[in-house]
Amino acid sequence: PHVKVVCQHGNHGEFEGSNQSLSANADDIIYDQLELMFMNDGVENVEFVMSDRPNFVNFTVRGHDAHLRHGQHMATHVGTDRPQRDWRGLLHSHGFDIAYRGHYHNHRVENVMGVPVVMTGSICPPGDYEEKQSIFGQPTNYIHGVTDDNPFAWVEYLTFGDH
């Protein structure tokens, strides 16, 4: 009955010309156009959530506070001292029950102080960048369930393509 689309731009959409606004991002333009398309078509059960901040967006999902960031300024993992400290600071600042981080071309689920951090990979097949980083494998992402009591009740892998 209701779909919430949470939008966070990434570094590949950045316009990097002289005299460009620091907030100019092609991802945001696409998100705005999608939202306008749904509004103009009279679709009322689709909600777009966008932040005016370039590095994160906070939202709720089934009563749980969630935090999404693209992740290019974060470590590739959560588990060691520095990334744990960074994520504890984010947890303290934003008070989330679940977090999401993209950007890196791998996927995993870790936690900070018992709170899940879902890190998603690219759905594009591996290319030169992934080979240089020794990141191989089938493009994979996650789908997970949220209940009233648990923001990460179950998880399944989504795989894309034949790799």
mmCIF file of C-alpha atoms in Angstrom:
data_model
loop_
_atom_site.group_PDB
_atom_site.id
_atom_site.type_symbol
_atom_site.label_atom_id
_atom_site.label_comp_id
_atom_site.label_asym_id
_atom_site.label_seq_id
_atom_site.Cartn_x
_atom_site.Cartn_y
_atom_site.Cartn_z
ATOM 1 C CA PRO A 1 0.000 0.000 0.000
ATOM 2 C CA HIS A 2 2.953 2.363 0.494
ATOM 3 C CA VAL A 3 6.464 2.532 -0.985
ATOM 4 C CA LYS A 4 9.212 4.699 0.487
ATOM 5 C CA VAL A 5 12.096 5.536 -1.849
ATOM 6 C CA VAL A 6 15.133 6.764 0.084
ATOM 7 C CA CYS A 7 17.573 8.717 -2.082
ATOM 8 C CA GLN A 8 21.229 9.401 -1.391
ATOM 9 C CA HIS A 9 23.479 10.664 -4.127
ATOM 10 C CA GLY A 10 26.906 9.233 -4.785
ATOM 11 C CA ASN A 11 30.252 10.436 -5.987
ATOM 12 C CA HIS A 12 29.785 9.286 -9.593
ATOM 13 C CA GLY A 13 27.025 11.863 -10.078
ATOM 14 C CA GLU A 14 29.128 14.832 -9.001
ATOM 15 C CA PHE A 15 29.601 17.722 -11.414
ATOM 16 C CA GLU A 16 33.191 18.841 -11.035
ATOM 17 C CA GLY A 17 33.474 21.916 -13.242
ATOM 18 C CA SER A 18 34.669 25.358 -12.312
ATOM 19 C CA ASN A 19 32.015 27.571 -10.720
ATOM 20 C CA GLN A 20 29.792 24.543 -10.052
ATOM 21 C CA SER A 21 27.749 24.359 -6.907
ATOM 22 C CA LEU A 22 29.181 21.948 -4.356
ATOM 23 C CA SER A 23 25.713 20.417 -4.138
ATOM 24 C CA ALA A 24 25.350 19.838 -7.900
ATOM 25 C CA ASN A 25 24.838 16.117 -8.414
ATOM 26 C CA ALA A 26 23.288 14.198 -11.298
ATOM 27 C CA ASP A 27 21.837 11.607 -8.895
ATOM 28 C CA ASP A 28 19.771 14.315 -7.183
ATOM 29 C CA ILE A 29 18.503 15.557 -10.545
ATOM 30 C CA ILE A 30 17.335 12.040 -11.416
ATOM 31 C CA TYR A 31 15.682 11.578 -8.007
ATOM 32 C CA ASP A 32 13.879 14.912 -8.384
ATOM 33 C CA GLN A 33 12.668 13.952 -11.857
ATOM 34 C CA LEU A 34 11.401 10.565 -10.632
ATOM 35 C CA GLU A 35 9.533 12.225 -7.780
ATOM 36 C CA LEU A 36 7.972 14.756 -10.179
ATOM 37 C CA MET A 37 6.978 11.950 -12.539
ATOM 38 C CA PHE A 38 5.103 10.120 -9.763
ATOM 39 C CA MET A 39 3.498 13.333 -8.491
ATOM 40 C CA ASN A 40 2.381 14.368 -11.991
ATOM 41 C CA ASP A 41 0.900 10.912 -12.611
ATOM 42 C CA GLY A 42 -1.142 11.220 -9.412
ATOM 43 C CA VAL A 43 0.586 8.328 -7.657
ATOM 44 C CA GLU A 44 -0.017 8.953 -3.967
ATOM 45 C CA ASN A 45 1.405 5.832 -2.333
ATOM 46 C CA VAL A 46 5.052 6.499 -3.258
ATOM 47 C CA GLU A 47 7.065 8.711 -0.897
ATOM 48 C CA PHE A 48 10.519 10.041 -1.739
ATOM 49 C CA VAL A 49 12.886 10.794 1.151
ATOM 50 C CA MET A 50 15.842 13.019 0.284
ATOM 51 C CA SER A 51 18.250 14.938 2.452
ATOM 52 C CA ASP A 52 19.567 18.411 1.921
ATOM 53 C CA ARG A 53 22.852 17.066 3.292
ATOM 54 C CA PRO A 54 25.279 15.704 0.701
ATOM 55 C CA ASN A 55 26.604 12.804 2.760
ATOM 56 C CA PHE A 56 23.632 11.135 4.494
ATOM 57 C CA VAL A 57 19.882 10.851 4.854
ATOM 58 C CA ASN A 58 17.965 9.762 7.957
ATOM 59 C CA PHE A 59 14.548 8.130 7.645
ATOM 60 C CA THR A 60 12.241 5.705 9.412
ATOM 61 C CA VAL A 61 11.233 2.223 8.374
ATOM 62 C CA ARG A 62 8.382 0.563 10.259
ATOM 63 C CA GLY A 63 9.052 2.675 13.333
ATOM 64 C CA HIS A 64 12.824 2.130 13.326
ATOM 65 C CA ASP A 65 15.305 4.972 12.798
ATOM 66 C CA ALA A 66 17.569 4.355 9.813
ATOM 67 C CA HIS A 67 20.678 6.103 8.534
ATOM 68 C CA LEU A 68 21.913 5.935 4.919
ATOM 69 C CA ARG A 69 25.142 7.310 3.523
ATOM 70 C CA HIS A 70 26.803 6.744 0.185
ATOM 71 C CA GLY A 71 30.040 5.892 1.955
ATOM 72 C CA GLN A 72 32.910 7.201 -0.137
ATOM 73 C CA HIS A 73 34.347 8.897 2.974
ATOM 74 C CA MET A 74 33.931 5.823 5.194
ATOM 75 C CA ALA A 75 36.162 2.776 5.645
ATOM 76 C CA THR A 76 35.328 -0.349 3.654
ATOM 77 C CA HIS A 77 34.414 -2.147 6.877
ATOM 78 C CA VAL A 78 33.305 -1.514 10.450
ATOM 79 C CA GLY A 79 35.266 -4.068 12.435
ATOM 80 C CA THR A 80 38.563 -2.412 13.395
ATOM 81 C CA ASP A 81 39.251 0.426 15.876
ATOM 82 C CA ARG A 82 39.052 3.501 13.630
ATOM 83 C CA PRO A 83 35.910 2.505 11.688
ATOM 84 C CA GLN A 84 34.242 1.363 14.928
ATOM 85 C CA ARG A 85 35.004 4.759 16.453
ATOM 86 C CA ASP A 86 33.620 6.542 13.363
ATOM 87 C CA TRP A 87 30.425 4.477 13.375
ATOM 88 C CA ARG A 88 29.975 4.887 17.145
ATOM 89 C CA GLY A 89 30.125 8.647 16.568
ATOM 90 C CA LEU A 90 27.505 8.375 13.809
ATOM 91 C CA LEU A 91 25.343 6.182 16.044
ATOM 92 C CA HIS A 92 25.625 8.727 18.849
ATOM 93 C CA SER A 93 24.866 11.672 16.522
ATOM 94 C CA HIS A 94 21.991 10.106 14.585
ATOM 95 C CA GLY A 95 20.576 7.500 17.002
ATOM 96 C CA PHE A 96 19.764 4.913 14.346
ATOM 97 C CA ASP A 97 18.505 1.340 14.757
ATOM 98 C CA ILE A 98 19.973 0.249 11.406
ATOM 99 C CA ALA A 99 22.428 1.851 8.980
ATOM 100 C CA TYR A 100 23.214 1.443 5.296
ATOM 101 C CA ARG A 101 26.430 2.251 3.442
ATOM 102 C CA GLY A 102 27.230 1.935 -0.252
ATOM 103 C CA HIS A 103 30.077 3.015 -2.541
ATOM 104 C CA TYR A 104 32.442 0.049 -2.224
ATOM 105 C CA HIS A 105 32.285 -2.785 -4.708
ATOM 106 C CA ASN A 106 31.690 -5.487 -2.131
ATOM 107 C CA HIS A 107 28.936 -6.379 0.275
ATOM 108 C CA ARG A 108 28.699 -7.379 3.918
ATOM 109 C CA VAL A 109 26.699 -6.896 7.081
ATOM 110 C CA GLU A 110 28.578 -5.827 10.224
ATOM 111 C CA ASN A 111 27.487 -4.057 13.379
ATOM 112 C CA VAL A 112 28.393 -1.199 15.643
ATOM 113 C CA MET A 113 27.437 -1.731 19.283
ATOM 114 C CA GLY A 114 24.912 -4.375 18.197
ATOM 115 C CA VAL A 115 23.287 -2.164 15.532
ATOM 116 C CA PRO A 116 23.400 -3.641 12.007
ATOM 117 C CA VAL A 117 25.269 -1.797 9.272
ATOM 118 C CA VAL A 118 24.262 -3.145 5.867
ATOM 119 C CA MET A 119 26.942 -2.443 3.282
ATOM 120 C CA THR A 120 25.880 -2.960 -0.288
ATOM 121 C CA GLY A 121 27.984 -3.518 -3.355
ATOM 122 C CA SER A 122 27.608 -2.458 -6.933
ATOM 123 C CA ILE A 123 25.166 -4.286 -9.168
ATOM 124 C CA CYS A 124 27.488 -3.701 -12.126
ATOM 125 C CA PRO A 125 29.695 -6.578 -13.272
ATOM 126 C CA PRO A 126 33.345 -6.338 -12.154
ATOM 127 C CA GLY A 127 35.573 -4.175 -14.342
ATOM 128 C CA ASP A 128 39.109 -2.783 -14.255
ATOM 129 C CA TYR A 129 38.601 -1.064 -10.899
ATOM 130 C CA GLU A 130 37.407 -4.244 -9.215
ATOM 131 C CA GLU A 131 40.258 -6.228 -10.735
ATOM 132 C CA LYS A 132 42.765 -3.651 -9.473
ATOM 133 C CA GLN A 133 41.229 -3.948 -5.988
ATOM 134 C CA SER A 134 41.028 -7.780 -6.266
ATOM 135 C CA ILE A 135 37.275 -7.633 -5.712
ATOM 136 C CA PHE A 136 35.654 -10.364 -7.723
ATOM 137 C CA GLY A 137 32.389 -12.200 -7.668
ATOM 138 C CA GLN A 138 28.872 -11.968 -8.903
ATOM 139 C CA PRO A 139 27.204 -8.570 -8.457
ATOM 140 C CA THR A 140 25.260 -9.010 -5.220
ATOM 141 C CA ASN A 141 23.042 -6.973 -2.966
ATOM 142 C CA TYR A 142 20.617 -7.647 -0.117
ATOM 143 C CA ILE A 143 16.958 -7.576 0.590
ATOM 144 C CA HIS A 144 15.970 -7.715 4.237
ATOM 145 C CA GLY A 145 12.843 -7.787 6.299
ATOM 146 C CA VAL A 146 11.832 -5.381 9.028
ATOM 147 C CA THR A 147 9.329 -6.219 11.748
ATOM 148 C CA ASP A 148 7.872 -4.003 14.440
ATOM 149 C CA ASP A 149 10.469 -5.405 16.866
ATOM 150 C CA ASN A 150 13.497 -5.957 14.635
ATOM 151 C CA PRO A 151 14.962 -3.658 11.963
ATOM 152 C CA PHE A 152 16.943 -6.592 10.502
ATOM 153 C CA ALA A 153 14.658 -9.616 10.979
ATOM 154 C CA TRP A 154 15.858 -11.670 8.003
ATOM 155 C CA VAL A 155 18.132 -11.239 4.998
ATOM 156 C CA GLU A 156 18.479 -12.765 1.539
ATOM 157 C CA TYR A 157 21.070 -12.227 -1.160
ATOM 158 C CA LEU A 158 20.041 -10.715 -4.473
ATOM 159 C CA THR A 159 22.392 -11.650 -7.300
ATOM 160 C CA PHE A 160 22.476 -9.928 -10.654
ATOM 161 C CA GLY A 161 23.561 -11.406 -13.966
ATOM 162 C CA ASP A 162 25.570 -14.489 -14.841
ATOM 163 C CA HIS A 163 29.086 -14.024 -13.604
#
